[in-house]
Short mmCIF file of C-alpha atoms in Angstrom, two decimals:
data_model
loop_
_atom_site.label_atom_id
_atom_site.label_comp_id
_atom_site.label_asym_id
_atom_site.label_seq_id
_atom_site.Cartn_x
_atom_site.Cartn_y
_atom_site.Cartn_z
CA UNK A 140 0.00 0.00 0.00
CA UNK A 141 2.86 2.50 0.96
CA UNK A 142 4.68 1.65 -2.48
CA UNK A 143 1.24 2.20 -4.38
CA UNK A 144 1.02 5.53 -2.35
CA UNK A 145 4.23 7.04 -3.32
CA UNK A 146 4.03 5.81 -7.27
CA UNK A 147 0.96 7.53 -7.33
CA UNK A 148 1.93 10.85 -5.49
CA UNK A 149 4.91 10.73 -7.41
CA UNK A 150 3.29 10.41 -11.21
CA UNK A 151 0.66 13.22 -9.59
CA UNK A 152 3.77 15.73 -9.79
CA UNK A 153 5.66 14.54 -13.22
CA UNK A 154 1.90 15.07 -14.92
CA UNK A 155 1.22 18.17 -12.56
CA UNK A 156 3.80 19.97 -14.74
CA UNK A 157 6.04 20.38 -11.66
CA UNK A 158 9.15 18.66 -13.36
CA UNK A 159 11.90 20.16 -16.16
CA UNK A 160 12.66 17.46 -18.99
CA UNK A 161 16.32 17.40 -19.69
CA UNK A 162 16.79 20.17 -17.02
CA UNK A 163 15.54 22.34 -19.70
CA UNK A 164 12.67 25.14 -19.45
CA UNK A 165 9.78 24.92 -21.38
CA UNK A 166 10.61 27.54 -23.20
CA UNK A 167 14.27 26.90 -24.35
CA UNK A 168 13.51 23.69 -25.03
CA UNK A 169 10.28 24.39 -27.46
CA UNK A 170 12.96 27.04 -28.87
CA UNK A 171 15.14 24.01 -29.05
CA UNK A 172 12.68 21.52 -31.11
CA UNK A 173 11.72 25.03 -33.02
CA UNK A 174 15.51 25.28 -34.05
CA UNK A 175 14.84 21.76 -35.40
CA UNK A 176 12.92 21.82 -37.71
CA UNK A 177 14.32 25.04 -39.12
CA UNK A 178 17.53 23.15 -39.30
CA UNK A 179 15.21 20.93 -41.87
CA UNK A 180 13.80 23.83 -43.63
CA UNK A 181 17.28 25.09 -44.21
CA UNK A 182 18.77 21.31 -45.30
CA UNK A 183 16.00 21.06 -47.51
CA UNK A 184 16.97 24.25 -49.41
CA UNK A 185 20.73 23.70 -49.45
CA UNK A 186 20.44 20.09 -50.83
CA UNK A 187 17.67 21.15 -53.16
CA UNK A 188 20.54 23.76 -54.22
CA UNK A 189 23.00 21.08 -54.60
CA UNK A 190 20.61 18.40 -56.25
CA UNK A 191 20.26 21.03 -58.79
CA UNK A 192 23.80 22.56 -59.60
CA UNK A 193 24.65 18.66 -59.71
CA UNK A 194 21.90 18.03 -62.55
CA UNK A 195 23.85 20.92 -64.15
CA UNK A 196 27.02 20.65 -65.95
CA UNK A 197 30.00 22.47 -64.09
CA UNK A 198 32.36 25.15 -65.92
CA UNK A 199 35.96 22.46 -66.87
CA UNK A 200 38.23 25.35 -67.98
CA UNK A 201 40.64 27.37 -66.06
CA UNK A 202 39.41 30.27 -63.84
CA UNK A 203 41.15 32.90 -65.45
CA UNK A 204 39.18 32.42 -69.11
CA UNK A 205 35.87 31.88 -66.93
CA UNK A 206 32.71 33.54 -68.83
CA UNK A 207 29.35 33.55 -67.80
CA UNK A 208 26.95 31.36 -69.77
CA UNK A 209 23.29 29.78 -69.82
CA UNK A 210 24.92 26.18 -70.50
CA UNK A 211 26.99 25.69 -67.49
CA UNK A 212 26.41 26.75 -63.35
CA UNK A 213 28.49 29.45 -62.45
CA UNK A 214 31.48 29.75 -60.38
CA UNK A 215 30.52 31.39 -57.41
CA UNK A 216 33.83 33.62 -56.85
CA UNK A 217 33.11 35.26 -60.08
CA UNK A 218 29.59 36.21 -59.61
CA UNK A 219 30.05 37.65 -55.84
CA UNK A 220 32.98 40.17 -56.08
CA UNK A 221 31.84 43.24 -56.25
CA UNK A 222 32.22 45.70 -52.97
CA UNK A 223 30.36 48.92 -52.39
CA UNK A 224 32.98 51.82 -54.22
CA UNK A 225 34.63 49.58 -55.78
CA UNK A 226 33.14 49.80 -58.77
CA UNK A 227 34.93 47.43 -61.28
CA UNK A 228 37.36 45.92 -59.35
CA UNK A 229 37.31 42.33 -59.09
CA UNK A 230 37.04 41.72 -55.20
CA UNK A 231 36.13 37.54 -55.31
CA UNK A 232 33.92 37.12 -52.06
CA UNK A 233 35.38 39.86 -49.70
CA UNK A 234 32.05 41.49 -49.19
CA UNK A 235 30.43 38.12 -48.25
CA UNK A 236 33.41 37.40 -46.07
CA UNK A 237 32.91 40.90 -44.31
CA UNK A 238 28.84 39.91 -44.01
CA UNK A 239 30.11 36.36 -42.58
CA UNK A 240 32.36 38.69 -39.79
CA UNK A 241 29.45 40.97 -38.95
CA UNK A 242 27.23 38.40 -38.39
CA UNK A 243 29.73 35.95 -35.87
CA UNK A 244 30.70 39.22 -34.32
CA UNK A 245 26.64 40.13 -33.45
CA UNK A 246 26.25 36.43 -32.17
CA UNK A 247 29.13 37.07 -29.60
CA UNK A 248 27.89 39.97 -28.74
CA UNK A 249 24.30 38.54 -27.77
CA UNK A 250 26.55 35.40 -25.44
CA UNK A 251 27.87 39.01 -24.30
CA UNK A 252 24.39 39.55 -23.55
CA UNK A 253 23.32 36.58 -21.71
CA UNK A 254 26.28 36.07 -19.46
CA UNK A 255 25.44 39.57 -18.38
CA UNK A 256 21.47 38.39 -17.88
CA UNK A 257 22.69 35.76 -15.78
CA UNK A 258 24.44 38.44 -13.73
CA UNK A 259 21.17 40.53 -13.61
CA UNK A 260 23.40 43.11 -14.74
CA UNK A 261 20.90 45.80 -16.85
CA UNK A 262 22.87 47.66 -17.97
CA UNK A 263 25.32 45.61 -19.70
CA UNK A 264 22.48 43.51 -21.09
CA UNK A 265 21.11 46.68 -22.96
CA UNK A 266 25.05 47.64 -24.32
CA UNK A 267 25.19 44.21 -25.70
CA UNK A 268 21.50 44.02 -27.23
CA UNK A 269 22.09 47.41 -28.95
CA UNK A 270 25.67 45.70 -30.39
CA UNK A 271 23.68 42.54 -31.34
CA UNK A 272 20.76 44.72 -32.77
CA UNK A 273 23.29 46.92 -34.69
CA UNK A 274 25.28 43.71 -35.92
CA UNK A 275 21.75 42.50 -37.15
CA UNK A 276 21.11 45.26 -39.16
CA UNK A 277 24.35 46.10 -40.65
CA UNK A 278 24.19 42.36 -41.88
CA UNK A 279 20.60 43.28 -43.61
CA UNK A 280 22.04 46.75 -45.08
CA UNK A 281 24.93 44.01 -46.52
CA UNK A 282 22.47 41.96 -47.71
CA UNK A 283 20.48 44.64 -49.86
CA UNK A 284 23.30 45.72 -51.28
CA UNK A 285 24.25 42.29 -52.49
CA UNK A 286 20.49 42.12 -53.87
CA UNK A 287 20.42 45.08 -55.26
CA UNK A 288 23.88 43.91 -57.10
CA UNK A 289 22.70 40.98 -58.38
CA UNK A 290 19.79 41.93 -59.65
CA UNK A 291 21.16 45.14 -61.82
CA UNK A 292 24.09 42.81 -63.08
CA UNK A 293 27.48 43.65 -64.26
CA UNK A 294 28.38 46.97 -67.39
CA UNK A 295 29.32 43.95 -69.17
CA UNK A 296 26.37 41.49 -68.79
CA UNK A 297 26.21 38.06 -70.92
CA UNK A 298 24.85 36.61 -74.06
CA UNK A 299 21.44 34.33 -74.02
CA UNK A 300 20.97 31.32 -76.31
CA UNK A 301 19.15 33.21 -78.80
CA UNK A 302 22.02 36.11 -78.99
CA UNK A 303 20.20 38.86 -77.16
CA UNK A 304 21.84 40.27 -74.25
CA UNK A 305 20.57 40.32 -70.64
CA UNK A 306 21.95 42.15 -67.67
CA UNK A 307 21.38 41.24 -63.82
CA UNK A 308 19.22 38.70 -62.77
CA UNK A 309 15.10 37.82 -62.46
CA UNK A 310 13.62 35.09 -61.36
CA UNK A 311 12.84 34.07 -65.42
CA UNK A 312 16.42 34.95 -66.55
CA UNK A 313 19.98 36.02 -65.24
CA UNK A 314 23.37 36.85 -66.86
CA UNK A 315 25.38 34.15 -64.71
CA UNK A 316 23.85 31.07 -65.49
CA UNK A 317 21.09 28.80 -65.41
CA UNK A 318 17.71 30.60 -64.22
CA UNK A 319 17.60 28.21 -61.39
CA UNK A 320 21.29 29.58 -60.46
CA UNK A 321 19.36 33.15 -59.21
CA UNK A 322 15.90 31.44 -58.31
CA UNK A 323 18.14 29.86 -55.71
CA UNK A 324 20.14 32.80 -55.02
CA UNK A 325 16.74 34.43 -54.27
CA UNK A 326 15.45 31.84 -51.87
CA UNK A 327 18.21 31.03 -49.73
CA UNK A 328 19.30 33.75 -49.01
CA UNK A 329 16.07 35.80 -48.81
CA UNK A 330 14.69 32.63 -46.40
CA UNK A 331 17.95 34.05 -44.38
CA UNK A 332 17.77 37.16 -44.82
CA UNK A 333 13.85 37.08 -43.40
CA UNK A 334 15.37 34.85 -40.67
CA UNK A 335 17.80 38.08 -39.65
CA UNK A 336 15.18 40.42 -40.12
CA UNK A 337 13.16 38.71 -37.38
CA UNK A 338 15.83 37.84 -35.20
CA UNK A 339 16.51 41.41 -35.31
CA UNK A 340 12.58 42.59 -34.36
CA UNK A 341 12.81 40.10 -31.42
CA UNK A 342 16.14 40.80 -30.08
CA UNK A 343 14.91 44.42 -30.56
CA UNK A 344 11.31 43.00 -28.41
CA UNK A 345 13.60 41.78 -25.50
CA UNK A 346 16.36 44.64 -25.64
CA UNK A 347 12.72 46.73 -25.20
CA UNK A 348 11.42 44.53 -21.99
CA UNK A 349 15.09 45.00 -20.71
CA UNK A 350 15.24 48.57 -20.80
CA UNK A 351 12.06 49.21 -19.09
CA UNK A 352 12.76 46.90 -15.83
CA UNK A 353 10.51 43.83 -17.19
CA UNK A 354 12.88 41.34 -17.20
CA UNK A 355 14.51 42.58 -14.19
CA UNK A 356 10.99 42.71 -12.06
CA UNK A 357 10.60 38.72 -13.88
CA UNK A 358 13.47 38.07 -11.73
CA UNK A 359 15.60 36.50 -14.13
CA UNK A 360 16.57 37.41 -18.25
CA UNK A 361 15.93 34.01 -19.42
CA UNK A 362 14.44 35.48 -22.52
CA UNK A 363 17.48 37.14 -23.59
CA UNK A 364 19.04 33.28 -23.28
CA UNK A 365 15.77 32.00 -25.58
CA UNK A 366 15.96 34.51 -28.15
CA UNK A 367 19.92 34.11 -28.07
CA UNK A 368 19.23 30.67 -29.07
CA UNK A 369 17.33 31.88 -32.63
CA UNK A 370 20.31 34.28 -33.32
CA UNK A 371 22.52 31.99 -33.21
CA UNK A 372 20.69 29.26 -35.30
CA UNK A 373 20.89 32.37 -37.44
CA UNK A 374 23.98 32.24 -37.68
CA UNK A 375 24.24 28.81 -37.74
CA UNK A 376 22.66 28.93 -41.02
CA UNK A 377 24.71 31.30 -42.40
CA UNK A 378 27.78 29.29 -41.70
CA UNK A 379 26.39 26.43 -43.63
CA UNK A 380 24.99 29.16 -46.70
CA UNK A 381 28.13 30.68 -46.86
CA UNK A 382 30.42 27.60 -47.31
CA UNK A 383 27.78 25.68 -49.63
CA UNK A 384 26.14 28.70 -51.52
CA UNK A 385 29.81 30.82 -51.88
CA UNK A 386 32.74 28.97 -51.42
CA UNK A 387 32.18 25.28 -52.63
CA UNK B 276 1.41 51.94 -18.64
CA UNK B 277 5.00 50.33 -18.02
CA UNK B 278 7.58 53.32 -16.58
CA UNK B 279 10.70 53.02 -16.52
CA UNK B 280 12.50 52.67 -13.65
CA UNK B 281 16.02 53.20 -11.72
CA UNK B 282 17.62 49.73 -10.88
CA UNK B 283 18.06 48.31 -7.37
CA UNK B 284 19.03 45.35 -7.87
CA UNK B 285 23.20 45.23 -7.69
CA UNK B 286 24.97 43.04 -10.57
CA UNK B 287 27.04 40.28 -10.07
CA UNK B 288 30.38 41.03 -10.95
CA UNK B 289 31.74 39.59 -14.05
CA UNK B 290 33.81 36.44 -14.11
CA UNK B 291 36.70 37.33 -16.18
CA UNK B 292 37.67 33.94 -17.33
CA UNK B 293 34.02 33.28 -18.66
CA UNK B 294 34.15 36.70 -20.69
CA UNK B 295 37.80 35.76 -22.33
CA UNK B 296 36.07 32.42 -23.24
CA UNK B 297 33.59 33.76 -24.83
CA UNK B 298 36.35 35.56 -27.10
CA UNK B 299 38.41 32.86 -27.28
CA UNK B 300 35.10 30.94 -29.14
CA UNK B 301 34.81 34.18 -31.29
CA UNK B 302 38.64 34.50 -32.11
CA UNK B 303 38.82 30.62 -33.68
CA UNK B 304 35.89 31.05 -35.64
CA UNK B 305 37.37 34.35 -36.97
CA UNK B 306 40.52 32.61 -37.77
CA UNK B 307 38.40 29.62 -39.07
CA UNK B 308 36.70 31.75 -41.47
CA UNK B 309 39.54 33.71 -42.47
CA UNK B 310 41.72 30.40 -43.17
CA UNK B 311 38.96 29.92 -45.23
CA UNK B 312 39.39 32.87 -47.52
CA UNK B 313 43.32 31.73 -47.72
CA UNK B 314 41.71 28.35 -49.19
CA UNK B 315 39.03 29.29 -51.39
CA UNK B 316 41.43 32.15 -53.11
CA UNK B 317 45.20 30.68 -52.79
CA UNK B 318 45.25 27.48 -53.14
CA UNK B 319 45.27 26.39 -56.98
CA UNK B 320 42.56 25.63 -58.93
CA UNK B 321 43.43 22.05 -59.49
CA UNK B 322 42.84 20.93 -56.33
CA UNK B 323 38.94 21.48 -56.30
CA UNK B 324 38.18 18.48 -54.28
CA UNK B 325 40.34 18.77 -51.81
CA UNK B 326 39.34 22.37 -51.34
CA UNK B 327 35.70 21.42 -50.97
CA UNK B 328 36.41 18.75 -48.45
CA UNK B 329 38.65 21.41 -46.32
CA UNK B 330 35.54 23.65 -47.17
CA UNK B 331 33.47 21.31 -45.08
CA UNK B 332 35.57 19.86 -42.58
CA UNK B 333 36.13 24.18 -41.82
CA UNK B 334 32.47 24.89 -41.97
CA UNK B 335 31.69 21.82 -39.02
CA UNK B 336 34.38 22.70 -36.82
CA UNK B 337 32.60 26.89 -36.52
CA UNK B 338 29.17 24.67 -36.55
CA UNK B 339 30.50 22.84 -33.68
CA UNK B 340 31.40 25.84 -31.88
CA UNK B 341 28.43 28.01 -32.32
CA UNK B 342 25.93 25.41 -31.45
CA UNK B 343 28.62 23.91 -28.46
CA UNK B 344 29.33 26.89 -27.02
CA UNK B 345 27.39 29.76 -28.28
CA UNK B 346 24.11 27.95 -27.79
CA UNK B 347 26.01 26.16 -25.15
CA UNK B 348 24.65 22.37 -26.14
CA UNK B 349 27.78 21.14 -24.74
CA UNK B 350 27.07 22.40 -21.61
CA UNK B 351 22.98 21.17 -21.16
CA UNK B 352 21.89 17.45 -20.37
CA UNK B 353 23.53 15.02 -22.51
CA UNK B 354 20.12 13.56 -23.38
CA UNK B 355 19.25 17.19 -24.75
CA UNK B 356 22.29 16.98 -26.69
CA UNK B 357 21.05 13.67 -28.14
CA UNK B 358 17.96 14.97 -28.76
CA UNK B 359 19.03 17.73 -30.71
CA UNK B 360 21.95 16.12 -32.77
CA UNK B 361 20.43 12.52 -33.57
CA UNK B 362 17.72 14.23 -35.72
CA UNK B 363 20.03 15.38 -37.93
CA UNK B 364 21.05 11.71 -39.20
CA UNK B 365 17.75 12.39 -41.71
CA UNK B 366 19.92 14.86 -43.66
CA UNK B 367 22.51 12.71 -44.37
CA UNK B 368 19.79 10.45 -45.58
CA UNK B 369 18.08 13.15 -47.75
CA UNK B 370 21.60 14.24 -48.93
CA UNK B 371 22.16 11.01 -49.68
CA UNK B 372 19.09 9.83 -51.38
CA UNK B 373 18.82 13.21 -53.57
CA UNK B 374 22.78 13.55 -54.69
CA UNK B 375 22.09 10.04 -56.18
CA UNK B 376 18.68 10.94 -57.79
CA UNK B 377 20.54 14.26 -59.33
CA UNK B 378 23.51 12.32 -61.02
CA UNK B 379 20.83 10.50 -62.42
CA UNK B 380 19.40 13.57 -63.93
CA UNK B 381 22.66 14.43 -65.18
CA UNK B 382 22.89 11.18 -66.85
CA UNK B 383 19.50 11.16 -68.32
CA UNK B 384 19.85 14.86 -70.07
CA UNK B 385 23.39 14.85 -70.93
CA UNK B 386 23.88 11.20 -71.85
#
């Protein structure tokens, strides 16, 4: 009877709610299994990018000679290396590298930002919010101007199959290859680049609750640690985008 | 109507050691990434494989990091860690099953 009397007390608590799985909060966790399946969303894209460029032929002849052209996938140091004033000047990836820097730098500023939550030290979490925030939207500025590249295309633009000349890129048609070469372009990182945009409007949410006291009168900054966890997924992602989508 | 208000609560003062770790993380993947650009745009052309499998091997070891330390996995319940990583077998699968499937493709158009 006494063994029957604890089982039962003790199931009462584990379904009462009263219990942490993995000595997790519900909320980090759910972030957690949230991350997951964006980690799917993401695969999904990437290999659907390399399924693609593989179904492709690749460009065989030396770098130097390289051309763009509708019957081969592109090299990716040739199409991304422009850089803002630099009109002209062949700059292979640098302004992707400086977007890949920006972006590691805001995630260490947001651990910045939860090791001082865990302190309950204000004021340092707003300093490193503001960082991360800034970080965030630098990246986005980046970003634009890498769109807005793209799509106007290059003074010297490329030739179609039919002989008429096209300059920049659509989602019908682009100068550096294939038209699924920009469709992807477009998706991946635009699914990223709405990724940052949100991760920015949240971190901008908690940076809001910190500054007024809300966090501090909550008695802990736990959401700072949450919505730490979706910036760095962020970049996370962009890791994997820049390596598979630029360099490879 | 939320004002805001002057602080009384007193930080904690900052453990040194934990805030030089933190840069420690951020100065490897710096110097991960930048080894990167020495790969991608000095080493020759010929070597294209090799490149893409230091391309990879580089892009786990900041992947590693970020979600070891930044999002400090390392550091939770190892079942959470298990959890979390084990999932992750289905891409291989889906990389698998799909990279086959393309060369396929390939072989069917340009064949």
């Amino acid at each position: 009877m006494a063994n029957q009397a604890t089982l039962s007390s003790s199931n009462k608590d584990l379904w009462a709610g009263g219990t942490e799985p993995f000595k997790a909060s519900y909320g980090k966790l759910m972030m957690w299994f949230f991350l997951i399946s964006d980690a799917f969303t993401f695969s999904a894209f990437l290999i659907a990018y390399g399924v693609i460029r593989f179904r492709h032929p690749g460009y065989e002849g030396s770098l130097s000679d390289f051309s763009f052209s509708q019957s081969y996938w592109p090299v990716p140091e040739k199409v991304f290396e422009a850089f803002p004033f630099f009109h002209g000047v062949e700059l292979p990836l640098v302004f992707v590298g400086l977007m890949t820097f920006i972006l590691i730098l805001s995630s260490v500023t947001m651990v910045l930002a939860v090791e001082a939550g865990h302190r309950m030290d204000r004021q340092a979490v707003e300093k490193w919010m503001i960082w991360t925030i800034f970080g965030g939207l630098v990246f986005l500025g980046c970003q634009a101007w890498e769109w807005s590249h793209f799509i106007h295309g290059t003074d010297a633009g490329s030739k179609l199959l039919d002989g008429s000349m096209i300059y920049g890129a659509n989602l019908q048609l682009n100068q550096y290859g294939p038209p699924d070469f920009a469709a992807f372009f477009f998706f991946i990182t635009g699914f990223h680049g709405f990724h940052v945009f949100s991760g920015v409007a949240l971190n901008f949410l908690i940076f809001y609750q910190a500054t007024v006291g809300i966090l501090e009168r909550r008695g802990h900054y736990e959401m700072v640690e949450k919505v730490g966890l979706y910036w760095h997924f962020v970049d996370l992602v962009w890791v994997f985008v820049f390596t598979f989508f630029y360099l490879v | 109507m939320i004002e805001p208000e002057i602080s009384t609560i007193k930080p904690e003062p900052a453990d040194k050691s934990k805030i030089w770790k933190i840069w420690k993380v951020a100065i490897i993947l710096g110097l991960v990434t930048a080894a990167e650009f020495y790969v991608a745009l000095q080493f020759p052309e010929s070597w294209k494989s090799f490149k893409i499998f230091l391309f990879i091997g580089m892009t786990f070891v900041k992947a590693g990091y970020i979600v070891a330390e930044f999002m400090h996995l390392a550091h939770e319940q190892k079942s959470l860690m298990w959890t979390i990583l084990i999932p992750t077998v289905f891409v291989v699968w889906l990389l698998g099953a799909l990279f086959i499937q393309a060369d396929a493709i390939y072989q069917a158009i340009y064949f």
